[in-house]
Short mmCIF file of C-alpha atoms in Angstrom, two decimals:
data_model
loop_
_atom_site.label_atom_id
_atom_site.label_comp_id
_atom_site.label_asym_id
_atom_site.label_seq_id
_atom_site.Cartn_x
_atom_site.Cartn_y
_atom_site.Cartn_z
CA MET A 9 83.37 -158.35 23.28
CA MET A 10 85.03 -155.80 25.39
CA LYS A 11 86.85 -153.76 22.68
CA GLN A 12 86.71 -150.16 23.80
CA THR A 13 86.53 -146.91 21.70
CA LEU A 14 89.25 -144.32 22.71
CA TYR A 15 87.52 -141.14 23.17
CA ILE A 16 85.29 -139.46 25.56
CA THR A 17 81.90 -140.77 24.16
CA GLY A 18 80.03 -137.91 25.74
CA CYS A 19 81.72 -135.04 23.87
CA LEU A 20 81.84 -136.60 20.60
CA LEU A 21 78.28 -137.50 20.16
CA LEU A 22 76.51 -134.78 18.03
CA THR A 23 73.37 -134.88 19.92
CA LEU A 24 73.22 -135.26 23.81
CA ALA A 25 70.04 -135.05 25.89
CA PHE A 26 70.12 -132.95 29.22
CA PHE A 27 67.93 -132.17 32.05
CA SER A 28 67.25 -128.72 32.35
CA CYS A 29 66.43 -126.41 35.35
CA SER A 30 62.53 -126.84 34.60
CA ASN A 31 63.08 -131.02 34.37
CA VAL A 32 62.21 -130.91 30.66
CA LEU A 33 64.28 -133.05 28.30
CA GLU A 34 66.05 -130.75 25.94
CA LYS A 35 68.60 -131.60 23.30
CA GLU A 36 71.65 -129.27 22.36
CA ASN A 37 73.82 -129.74 19.47
CA LEU A 38 77.47 -129.87 19.98
CA ASN A 39 80.50 -129.76 17.67
CA SER A 40 83.28 -132.06 18.32
CA VAL A 41 84.68 -131.14 21.47
CA ASP A 42 88.52 -131.61 22.73
CA LYS A 43 88.59 -134.66 25.08
CA ASP A 44 90.08 -132.86 27.91
CA ALA A 45 88.18 -129.64 27.74
CA ILE A 46 85.08 -131.68 29.09
CA TRP A 47 86.53 -131.68 32.44
CA THR A 48 86.85 -128.03 32.74
CA ASP A 49 83.34 -126.99 32.21
CA PRO A 50 80.49 -128.15 34.29
CA ASN A 51 77.89 -128.04 31.47
CA LEU A 52 79.85 -130.36 29.30
CA VAL A 53 80.56 -132.78 32.12
CA ARG A 54 76.84 -132.59 32.77
CA LEU A 55 76.22 -133.32 29.28
CA PHE A 56 78.08 -136.44 29.31
CA LEU A 57 76.52 -137.61 32.29
CA ASN A 58 73.27 -137.15 30.72
CA ASN A 59 74.40 -139.22 27.76
CA ILE A 60 74.49 -142.10 29.94
CA TYR A 61 71.09 -141.43 31.46
CA ALA A 62 69.64 -141.38 28.15
CA ASN A 63 70.35 -144.92 27.51
CA ARG A 64 68.41 -146.11 30.48
CA PRO A 65 65.43 -148.22 29.46
CA GLY A 66 61.90 -146.99 29.77
CA PHE A 67 58.69 -147.59 27.60
CA ASP A 68 59.70 -149.55 24.58
CA ASN A 69 58.81 -147.69 21.66
CA ALA A 70 60.46 -150.00 18.88
CA ASN A 71 59.03 -153.39 19.55
CA PRO A 72 55.99 -154.98 20.98
CA PRO A 73 56.31 -155.22 24.75
CA ILE A 74 57.67 -158.62 25.67
CA VAL A 75 57.98 -159.27 29.41
CA ASP A 76 54.49 -158.51 30.37
CA ASN A 77 52.91 -160.86 27.39
CA ILE A 78 55.30 -163.73 28.31
CA CYS A 79 54.28 -164.35 31.76
CA ASP A 80 50.73 -164.56 33.55
CA GLU A 81 49.87 -160.80 33.14
CA THR A 82 48.88 -160.00 29.61
CA ARG A 83 48.78 -161.39 25.83
CA ILE A 84 49.43 -158.95 22.87
CA GLY A 85 46.57 -158.44 20.43
CA ALA A 86 47.63 -161.25 18.15
CA SER A 87 48.62 -164.72 18.26
CA THR A 88 52.08 -164.66 16.60
CA GLY A 89 55.27 -162.75 16.95
CA ASN A 90 58.16 -162.71 19.40
CA PRO A 91 56.02 -162.96 22.74
CA PHE A 92 54.36 -166.19 21.77
CA ASN A 93 57.71 -167.61 20.34
CA ILE A 94 59.09 -167.18 23.67
CA LEU A 95 56.00 -168.84 25.18
CA ALA A 96 56.41 -171.70 22.98
CA GLY A 97 60.38 -172.09 23.89
CA VAL A 98 61.30 -171.00 20.55
CA TRP A 99 64.50 -169.07 21.17
CA THR A 100 68.16 -169.61 20.86
CA PRO A 101 71.27 -167.26 21.94
CA SER A 102 70.98 -165.57 18.29
CA SER A 103 67.28 -164.82 18.72
CA GLY A 104 68.03 -161.15 20.49
CA TYR A 105 64.93 -161.08 22.25
CA PHE A 106 66.24 -160.43 25.51
CA ASP A 107 69.64 -159.12 24.72
CA TYR A 108 71.43 -156.55 26.82
CA TRP A 109 74.78 -156.71 26.76
CA ALA A 110 75.29 -153.36 28.03
CA TYR A 111 78.94 -152.92 27.88
CA ASP A 112 78.68 -149.53 25.84
CA ASP A 113 76.98 -148.01 28.85
CA VAL A 114 79.57 -149.43 31.20
CA ARG A 115 82.41 -148.12 29.19
CA LYS A 116 80.78 -144.71 29.32
CA ALA A 117 80.13 -144.94 32.96
CA ASN A 118 83.88 -146.12 33.51
CA GLU A 119 85.14 -143.20 31.29
CA PHE A 120 83.18 -140.64 33.36
CA ILE A 121 84.09 -141.96 36.61
CA GLU A 122 87.79 -142.05 35.85
CA GLY A 123 87.52 -138.30 34.38
CA ILE A 124 85.38 -137.16 37.41
CA GLN A 125 88.07 -138.23 39.86
CA GLN A 126 91.18 -137.70 37.99
CA LYS A 127 90.64 -134.61 35.67
CA ALA A 128 87.67 -132.60 36.45
CA THR A 129 88.16 -129.22 37.71
CA ILE A 130 84.54 -128.30 38.64
CA SER A 131 83.35 -127.77 42.37
CA ASP A 132 83.70 -130.45 44.69
CA ASP A 133 80.05 -130.60 45.30
CA LEU A 134 79.37 -131.30 41.67
CA LYS A 135 82.18 -133.98 41.45
CA LYS A 136 80.76 -135.63 44.47
CA GLN A 137 77.24 -135.62 43.29
CA TYR A 138 78.20 -136.64 39.79
CA LEU A 139 80.31 -139.68 40.93
CA GLY A 140 77.25 -140.81 43.05
CA GLU A 141 74.95 -140.39 39.87
CA ALA A 142 77.41 -142.30 37.49
CA LYS A 143 77.93 -145.27 40.22
CA PHE A 144 74.38 -145.58 40.48
CA LEU A 145 73.91 -145.72 36.87
CA ARG A 146 76.82 -148.41 36.58
CA ALA A 147 75.05 -150.53 39.29
CA ILE A 148 71.64 -150.45 37.91
CA THR A 149 73.28 -151.43 34.50
CA TYR A 150 75.12 -154.38 35.81
CA PHE A 151 71.81 -155.51 37.86
CA ASP A 152 69.99 -155.61 34.41
CA MET A 153 72.49 -157.82 32.82
CA VAL A 154 72.87 -159.83 35.93
CA LYS A 155 68.92 -160.62 36.29
CA ARG A 156 69.20 -162.12 32.94
CA TYR A 157 72.61 -163.71 32.55
CA GLY A 158 73.83 -164.45 36.10
CA GLY A 159 77.31 -163.81 36.52
CA VAL A 160 78.99 -161.49 33.77
CA PRO A 161 82.58 -159.72 33.58
CA ILE A 162 82.82 -156.89 36.10
CA ILE A 163 84.92 -154.06 34.51
CA THR A 164 85.44 -150.95 36.47
CA ALA A 165 88.02 -148.89 34.38
CA PRO A 166 88.16 -148.01 30.79
CA GLN A 167 89.88 -150.76 28.59
CA LYS A 168 92.73 -149.74 26.08
CA LEU A 169 93.72 -151.76 22.97
CA THR A 170 96.88 -153.01 25.07
CA ASP A 171 94.55 -154.59 27.77
CA ASP A 172 93.65 -158.11 27.73
CA LEU A 173 90.05 -157.59 26.21
CA ALA A 174 88.75 -161.18 26.74
CA VAL A 175 87.48 -160.85 30.07
CA LYS A 176 86.22 -163.98 32.12
CA ARG A 177 82.83 -163.98 33.70
CA ASN A 178 82.65 -163.28 37.57
CA THR A 179 80.37 -165.18 39.57
CA VAL A 180 76.73 -164.29 40.53
CA ASP A 181 77.70 -163.59 44.08
CA GLU A 182 80.69 -161.49 43.14
CA CYS A 183 78.42 -159.36 40.62
CA TYR A 184 75.88 -158.92 43.49
CA GLN A 185 78.37 -157.67 45.95
CA PHE A 186 79.67 -155.31 43.35
CA ILE A 187 76.25 -153.88 42.70
CA VAL A 188 75.51 -153.51 46.43
CA LYS A 189 79.05 -151.64 47.06
CA GLU A 190 78.25 -149.54 44.09
CA CYS A 191 75.01 -148.48 45.56
CA GLU A 192 76.52 -148.00 49.19
CA GLU A 193 79.14 -145.58 47.81
CA ALA A 194 76.67 -143.93 45.74
CA ALA A 195 74.14 -143.37 48.44
CA VAL A 196 77.03 -141.50 50.29
CA LEU A 197 77.83 -139.14 47.80
CA LEU A 198 74.17 -138.10 46.63
CA PRO A 199 72.03 -135.88 47.45
CA GLU A 200 68.39 -136.35 49.41
CA LYS A 201 65.31 -136.65 47.41
CA GLY A 202 64.28 -132.96 46.54
CA LYS A 203 67.83 -131.55 46.56
CA THR A 204 68.45 -132.31 42.78
CA ALA A 205 66.46 -132.56 39.60
CA SER A 206 63.73 -134.94 39.26
CA GLY A 207 64.63 -138.00 37.05
CA ARG A 208 68.31 -138.13 38.34
CA ALA A 209 69.68 -140.68 41.06
CA THR A 210 69.37 -139.38 44.76
CA LYS A 211 70.42 -141.35 47.95
CA GLY A 212 67.04 -142.82 48.02
CA ALA A 213 67.50 -144.29 44.56
CA ALA A 214 70.55 -145.80 45.36
CA MET A 215 69.24 -147.29 48.60
CA ALA A 216 66.34 -148.72 46.78
CA LEU A 217 68.55 -150.36 44.05
CA LYS A 218 70.54 -151.84 46.81
CA ALA A 219 67.37 -153.46 48.39
CA ARG A 220 66.22 -154.86 45.10
CA ALA A 221 69.63 -156.42 44.45
CA LEU A 222 69.49 -157.87 47.81
CA LEU A 223 66.13 -159.40 47.34
CA PHE A 224 67.11 -160.77 44.11
CA CYS A 225 70.43 -162.34 45.89
CA ALA A 226 68.39 -163.90 48.68
CA SER A 227 65.52 -165.46 46.39
CA GLN A 228 65.49 -168.90 45.69
CA LEU A 229 66.97 -168.84 42.23
CA TYR A 230 70.41 -167.58 43.74
CA ASN A 231 69.87 -168.47 47.20
CA THR A 232 70.00 -172.14 46.89
CA THR A 233 70.73 -172.94 50.65
CA ASN A 234 67.97 -170.65 51.78
CA ASP A 235 70.63 -168.81 53.63
CA LYS A 236 68.53 -166.77 56.04
CA THR A 237 71.22 -164.00 56.51
CA LYS A 238 70.77 -163.05 52.80
CA TRP A 239 67.05 -162.43 53.60
CA GLU A 240 67.95 -160.26 56.46
CA ALA A 241 70.15 -158.12 54.80
CA ALA A 242 67.31 -157.55 52.24
CA ALA A 243 64.87 -156.65 54.79
CA LYS A 244 67.27 -154.34 56.41
CA ALA A 245 68.01 -152.51 53.13
CA ALA A 246 64.55 -152.14 52.39
CA GLN A 247 63.72 -150.77 55.90
CA ASP A 248 66.47 -148.45 55.60
CA VAL A 249 64.73 -146.86 52.59
CA ILE A 250 61.59 -146.64 54.63
CA ASP A 251 63.42 -144.97 57.49
CA LEU A 252 64.52 -142.15 55.13
CA LYS A 253 60.56 -141.23 55.34
CA ALA A 254 61.42 -139.50 51.89
CA TYR A 255 58.62 -141.49 50.05
CA SER A 256 55.14 -142.43 50.83
CA LEU A 257 52.36 -144.03 48.93
CA TYR A 258 50.69 -141.82 46.52
CA PRO A 259 46.89 -141.56 47.47
CA ASP A 260 45.41 -141.76 44.19
CA VAL A 261 46.03 -145.45 42.94
CA ARG A 262 44.78 -144.69 39.39
CA ARG A 263 47.33 -141.71 38.85
CA ILE A 264 50.57 -143.07 40.11
CA MET A 265 51.98 -143.33 36.43
CA LEU A 266 50.22 -140.27 35.28
CA ASP A 267 51.29 -137.57 38.05
CA LYS A 268 54.84 -136.98 37.15
CA SER A 269 57.47 -137.17 40.14
CA ASN A 270 54.90 -137.78 42.98
CA GLN A 271 55.81 -138.64 46.48
CA GLU A 272 56.02 -142.44 45.55
CA VAL A 273 58.45 -142.32 42.80
CA ILE A 274 62.07 -143.12 43.80
CA PHE A 275 63.73 -143.38 40.42
CA GLU A 276 62.17 -142.50 37.07
CA VAL A 277 62.88 -142.13 33.32
CA GLN A 278 61.71 -138.90 32.37
CA TYR A 279 59.81 -138.02 29.13
CA SER A 280 58.40 -134.66 27.67
CA LYS A 281 56.76 -134.54 24.20
CA PRO A 282 57.96 -133.66 21.55
CA ASP A 283 61.69 -134.16 22.58
CA LYS A 284 61.12 -137.72 24.02
CA GLU A 285 58.01 -139.57 23.68
CA HIS A 286 56.67 -143.03 23.77
CA GLY A 287 53.29 -145.13 22.52
CA TRP A 288 52.00 -146.53 25.86
CA ASP A 289 48.55 -144.82 25.19
CA ALA A 290 48.40 -145.86 21.70
CA GLN A 291 49.00 -149.23 22.76
CA ALA A 292 46.10 -149.71 25.10
CA LYS A 293 43.46 -148.81 22.36
CA PRO A 294 40.87 -151.18 20.47
CA LEU A 295 40.22 -150.55 16.80
CA SER A 296 37.26 -148.26 17.42
CA ILE A 297 39.92 -145.73 18.89
CA ALA A 298 43.10 -146.87 17.61
CA ASN A 299 45.78 -144.85 15.47
CA GLY A 300 48.10 -147.05 13.64
CA ILE A 301 48.48 -149.69 16.25
CA GLY A 302 46.51 -152.29 18.23
CA PRO A 303 46.34 -153.11 21.74
CA LYS A 304 49.78 -154.50 23.12
CA ARG A 305 48.68 -155.64 26.64
CA CYS A 306 45.56 -157.33 27.09
CA PRO A 307 45.11 -158.57 30.54
CA LEU A 308 44.63 -162.30 30.94
CA GLN A 309 41.91 -163.58 33.24
CA GLU A 310 44.49 -165.00 35.74
CA LEU A 311 45.43 -161.56 36.72
CA VAL A 312 41.88 -160.30 36.64
CA ASP A 313 40.95 -162.97 39.33
CA ALA A 314 43.97 -162.12 41.34
CA PHE A 315 42.86 -158.66 42.45
CA PRO A 316 40.96 -159.04 45.94
CA MET A 317 37.47 -157.99 46.68
CA ALA A 318 36.83 -154.59 48.33
CA ASN A 319 36.34 -156.44 51.67
CA GLY A 320 40.12 -158.05 51.48
CA LYS A 321 39.12 -161.34 50.57
CA ASN A 322 40.20 -163.09 47.37
CA ILE A 323 37.46 -164.35 44.78
CA PHE A 324 37.79 -167.90 45.88
CA GLN A 325 37.52 -167.13 49.34
CA ALA A 326 34.42 -167.94 51.34
CA GLY A 327 32.66 -164.85 52.21
CA SER A 328 34.23 -162.63 49.53
CA GLY A 329 30.82 -161.92 47.80
CA TYR A 330 32.19 -162.64 44.67
CA ASP A 331 29.49 -163.25 41.90
CA PRO A 332 30.44 -164.96 38.78
CA ASN A 333 27.71 -163.52 37.03
CA ASP A 334 28.60 -160.10 37.92
CA PRO A 335 32.52 -160.57 38.25
CA TYR A 336 33.58 -156.87 38.18
CA THR A 337 31.38 -155.59 40.91
CA GLY A 338 33.27 -155.06 44.50
CA ARG A 339 36.71 -155.23 43.57
CA ASP A 340 39.58 -153.23 45.01
CA ARG A 341 40.59 -149.88 43.70
CA ARG A 342 43.69 -151.24 41.74
CA PHE A 343 41.29 -153.48 39.58
CA TYR A 344 39.39 -150.55 38.38
CA ALA A 345 42.57 -148.49 37.91
CA THR A 346 44.12 -151.54 35.77
CA ILE A 347 41.60 -153.45 34.04
CA VAL A 348 39.31 -152.33 31.42
CA TYR A 349 36.09 -154.55 31.38
CA ASN A 350 32.99 -154.96 29.33
CA GLY A 351 30.77 -152.34 30.06
CA SER A 352 33.18 -150.09 32.10
CA GLU A 353 34.08 -146.34 30.99
CA TYR A 354 37.09 -145.89 29.07
CA CYS A 355 38.09 -142.78 27.19
CA GLY A 356 35.10 -140.86 27.74
CA ARG A 357 32.81 -143.76 26.46
CA THR A 358 31.40 -146.99 27.49
CA GLN A 359 34.05 -149.73 26.49
CA TYR A 360 32.63 -153.23 25.22
CA THR A 361 34.75 -156.38 24.82
CA HIS A 362 31.90 -159.00 24.31
CA ILE A 363 32.06 -161.02 20.74
CA LYS A 364 29.31 -159.16 18.93
CA ASP A 365 30.98 -155.81 18.99
CA SER A 366 33.21 -155.91 16.03
CA LEU A 367 35.12 -152.54 16.75
CA ASN A 368 36.19 -153.49 20.39
CA GLY A 369 35.42 -157.10 21.02
CA LEU A 370 36.88 -160.35 21.39
CA GLY A 371 37.85 -162.14 18.11
CA PHE A 372 38.29 -159.08 16.01
CA SER A 373 41.56 -157.66 14.44
CA PHE A 374 43.01 -154.88 16.33
CA CYS A 375 40.94 -155.79 19.51
CA THR A 376 41.19 -157.43 22.62
CA THR A 377 42.44 -161.04 22.81
CA THR A 378 41.67 -161.95 26.30
CA GLY A 379 38.20 -159.70 26.91
CA TYR A 380 40.06 -157.01 28.57
CA TYR A 381 41.84 -153.73 27.76
CA GLN A 382 44.45 -152.33 29.73
CA ARG A 383 43.86 -148.91 32.00
CA LYS A 384 46.79 -148.50 34.21
CA GLY A 385 49.11 -145.54 33.03
CA VAL A 386 46.89 -144.59 30.30
CA ASP A 387 46.01 -140.91 29.65
CA GLU A 388 42.50 -141.11 28.91
CA THR A 389 42.06 -137.62 27.98
CA ASN A 390 44.99 -137.92 25.16
CA LYS A 391 44.09 -137.53 21.96
CA GLY A 392 47.14 -137.18 20.11
CA TYR A 393 48.66 -140.66 20.45
CA SER A 394 49.67 -142.77 17.33
CA SER A 395 51.89 -146.09 17.12
CA GLY A 396 54.76 -145.29 19.25
CA LYS A 397 54.19 -141.65 19.57
CA GLY A 398 51.96 -139.28 21.74
CA SER A 399 52.60 -140.07 25.23
CA ASP A 400 55.09 -138.84 27.83
CA GLN A 401 54.24 -140.32 31.01
CA ASN A 402 57.55 -140.88 33.05
CA TRP A 403 58.59 -144.71 33.35
CA ILE A 404 58.86 -145.28 37.31
CA GLU A 405 61.63 -147.72 37.57
CA ILE A 406 61.32 -147.77 41.47
CA ARG A 407 58.57 -146.69 43.40
CA TYR A 408 57.70 -146.87 47.25
CA ALA A 409 55.24 -149.72 47.12
CA GLU A 410 57.81 -151.77 45.64
CA ILE A 411 59.90 -151.14 48.78
CA LEU A 412 57.09 -152.17 50.90
CA LEU A 413 56.55 -155.38 49.26
CA SER A 414 60.41 -156.31 49.15
CA TYR A 415 60.51 -155.43 52.96
CA ALA A 416 57.43 -157.68 53.53
CA GLU A 417 58.83 -160.81 51.59
CA ALA A 418 62.11 -160.26 52.77
CA ARG A 419 61.17 -160.27 56.77
CA ASN A 420 58.76 -162.85 56.17
CA GLU A 421 61.51 -165.49 54.59
CA ALA A 422 63.92 -164.32 57.31
CA SER A 423 61.97 -164.76 60.42
CA GLY A 424 58.06 -165.22 59.63
CA PRO A 425 55.00 -162.94 59.11
CA ASP A 426 55.41 -160.46 62.36
CA ASN A 427 53.43 -157.27 62.99
CA SER A 428 55.90 -155.18 60.75
CA VAL A 429 54.80 -157.53 57.88
CA LEU A 430 51.27 -157.10 58.49
CA GLY A 431 51.95 -153.21 58.82
CA VAL A 432 53.35 -152.52 55.38
CA LEU A 433 50.76 -154.96 53.61
CA ASN A 434 47.92 -153.29 55.46
CA GLU A 435 49.28 -149.87 54.35
CA LEU A 436 49.32 -150.80 50.48
CA ARG A 437 45.93 -152.64 50.94
CA ALA A 438 44.20 -149.45 52.55
CA ARG A 439 45.65 -147.42 49.67
CA ALA A 440 43.59 -149.84 47.57
CA GLY A 441 40.49 -149.22 49.37
CA ILE A 442 40.71 -152.43 51.59
CA ASN A 443 39.95 -151.09 55.20
CA VAL A 444 39.54 -154.68 57.07
CA PRO A 445 43.21 -155.31 58.50
CA LEU A 446 44.83 -158.86 57.64
CA GLY A 447 44.32 -161.37 60.73
CA THR A 448 47.39 -162.09 63.08
CA ASP A 449 47.07 -165.88 62.28
CA ILE A 450 48.63 -166.19 59.15
CA GLN A 451 51.39 -168.71 58.75
CA GLN A 452 54.54 -168.10 56.84
CA ASP A 453 53.47 -170.38 53.70
CA SER A 454 50.27 -168.67 53.35
CA MET A 455 51.77 -165.11 53.98
CA ARG A 456 54.47 -165.91 51.07
CA ASN A 457 51.34 -166.55 48.73
CA LEU A 458 49.66 -163.39 49.62
CA ILE A 459 52.63 -161.37 49.44
CA ARG A 460 53.51 -162.65 46.07
CA ASN A 461 49.83 -162.03 44.88
CA GLU A 462 50.15 -158.54 46.07
CA ARG A 463 53.24 -157.90 44.06
CA TYR A 464 51.32 -159.45 41.04
CA VAL A 465 48.36 -156.79 41.36
CA GLU A 466 50.32 -153.84 42.47
CA LEU A 467 53.12 -154.00 40.07
CA CYS A 468 51.39 -155.36 37.10
CA TYR A 469 52.49 -153.80 33.69
CA GLU A 470 55.73 -152.60 35.44
CA MET A 471 57.87 -155.17 34.03
CA LYS A 472 58.25 -156.83 37.44
CA ARG A 473 56.36 -160.09 37.33
CA TYR A 474 58.39 -162.04 34.81
CA TRP A 475 61.47 -161.55 36.74
CA ASP A 476 59.85 -162.50 40.09
CA LEU A 477 58.51 -165.77 38.53
CA ARG A 478 62.35 -166.48 37.54
CA ARG A 479 63.84 -165.48 40.81
CA TRP A 480 61.31 -167.56 42.93
CA LYS A 481 62.32 -170.44 40.80
CA ILE A 482 58.76 -171.32 39.84
CA ALA A 483 58.77 -170.41 36.26
CA ASP A 484 59.53 -174.11 35.32
CA ARG A 485 56.29 -175.36 37.21
CA PRO A 486 53.51 -176.83 35.19
CA ASP A 487 50.96 -174.32 36.74
CA VAL A 488 53.01 -171.27 35.95
CA LEU A 489 55.05 -171.27 32.30
CA ASN A 490 55.91 -174.68 31.49
CA GLY A 491 52.85 -176.72 29.81
CA ARG A 492 50.36 -174.02 30.80
CA ARG A 493 47.95 -172.12 28.62
CA TYR A 494 46.45 -169.11 29.87
CA THR A 495 43.03 -167.91 29.55
CA GLY A 496 40.71 -164.92 28.88
CA MET A 497 36.99 -164.08 29.03
CA LYS A 498 34.31 -164.90 26.35
CA ILE A 499 31.50 -162.64 26.77
CA THR A 500 28.22 -163.00 25.15
CA PRO A 501 25.02 -160.71 25.36
CA ALA A 502 22.16 -163.01 26.91
CA GLY A 503 18.97 -161.47 27.20
CA ASN A 504 19.38 -158.25 29.55
CA GLY A 505 22.67 -159.36 30.72
CA TRP A 506 25.81 -161.27 29.96
CA LYS A 507 27.20 -164.88 29.61
CA TYR A 508 30.64 -165.37 30.93
CA GLU A 509 32.72 -168.15 29.65
CA ARG A 510 36.62 -168.70 30.43
CA ILE A 511 38.42 -169.70 27.22
CA VAL A 512 42.11 -170.52 26.74
CA VAL A 513 43.73 -167.74 24.65
CA ASP A 514 47.47 -169.26 23.96
CA PRO A 515 47.81 -171.02 20.92
CA LYS A 516 50.11 -173.57 22.37
CA ASN A 517 51.34 -174.77 25.84
CA SER A 518 54.08 -172.74 27.22
CA VAL A 519 57.64 -173.95 27.57
CA PHE A 520 59.93 -172.80 30.27
CA THR A 521 62.85 -175.46 30.89
CA PRO A 522 65.32 -175.20 33.71
CA ASN A 523 68.16 -173.84 31.66
CA MET A 524 65.94 -170.84 30.82
CA TYR A 525 66.25 -169.46 34.29
CA TYR A 526 69.76 -168.12 32.99
CA MET A 527 69.26 -166.47 29.38
CA PRO A 528 71.74 -167.33 27.00
CA ILE A 529 74.82 -165.21 26.40
CA PRO A 530 74.39 -163.53 22.93
CA PHE A 531 75.97 -165.64 20.26
CA ASN A 532 77.76 -162.48 18.80
CA GLU A 533 79.45 -161.82 22.09
CA LEU A 534 80.91 -165.44 22.51
CA LEU A 535 82.52 -164.93 18.93
CA LYS A 536 84.14 -161.92 20.10
CA ASN A 537 85.45 -163.11 23.34
CA GLY A 538 86.94 -166.69 23.60
CA ASN A 539 86.91 -166.71 27.55
CA LEU A 540 83.11 -166.14 27.79
CA THR A 541 81.35 -169.35 28.59
CA GLN A 542 77.76 -170.02 27.74
CA ASN A 543 75.18 -170.64 30.06
CA PRO A 544 74.36 -174.31 30.56
CA GLY A 545 71.59 -175.71 28.23
CA TRP A 546 72.42 -173.18 25.57
#
């Protein structure tokens, strides 16, 4: 499992990505470099570090998106394939659907951290900054493993062939403690936002990752005794990011994912055509304007229903003004920035999804399976998309809205819905066009439901919801992911209007059993390391 290659990976790779002063991803071809020479040349040190950045997950080009399509957000434009296998519970330690045993990236980070501390002759300022970036990257890599598997082996130094490579798993608490410590050490070393190239780790990014890790650690899956001190720690970490005053909500909710490196972005994976691109725009198009691929995220009716009305009430609430015969009128701004519905303007034309439209409608190949298409993050002016190419929006891994929602959740769980909780939620809702403040008589349970719904609509398509359902330990409920079939909207022309009929779109009942809260350690890793123990039930 942990066998380490004994060379400086960043030097010997022939192609390394690096961030130029103009923030554009470029490539430089290098011949083999002496492994000691790297530490005397600031450019080579930077290239080594950038090679670690290059492995950060962002938009998924190669495979159909999974995590959005296996919860209550979207369904892929087909009724077979990996997402439906996962929903049906048909996965094993050998399936590979979620594999992220990222010890190659850990090894690179460990080599870099050792080298920058013990061998580098570059300036002290660069040493400090690069060490902070490497610690951040190691921390986020471990976080992405822990949220899948629970406790994993913590390895902090390059391993040698003479070392005992059969490393045992650390506990979940030990892993979260390590991630938090890494973030704290990185934050001290890293520059403020604006003092380094966009797309690189900053003090705010390290603090935000710490807040995310503490929120997970405090959540119901891990915090089985509901220890309030863990919620307090998560609330304080989020408040610390807010107190930096380095970030704010971007006013235009439609363009959060389109306007690069805007004021809301805390950490992002950068793209720039033609050097590095993805297929986000192509994956949102129906047959009439598709190019080599069909829609990969068709919003479910449950997500559509979750968006509030512009008056702040949910659609089922008395006085909301919701009309089931005119269901898309009067919703908050996020709805129109996120959902393409029948009759809306999309890509410079009117988009229909009704069952009579053979190039766009429900029931036709390479068209919607739910009665809706994705708008969020789509560049509707882009004409050069095809399959997994043609788009270069940056992938926003952490943004300020998440921090506000994390603060609200942690503070509510720690001590209840005080004015600070109302304040951050009202700030988010105001950006969405809801100018009616929340009342002050909301009880803790009701506030919990409200916060969770706000996360649902605010962060949809950002690969957050599936992990939220897991950390809240509600995924195995029959009304969530165990025994439920989700729905879409069948729309039929009726005179001068439309008939709306909710329909089931999942071919089978979903399956999520308690053992699935911790994903299986990949089977091949168990073969390599006899000291690894499989998660229960796998």
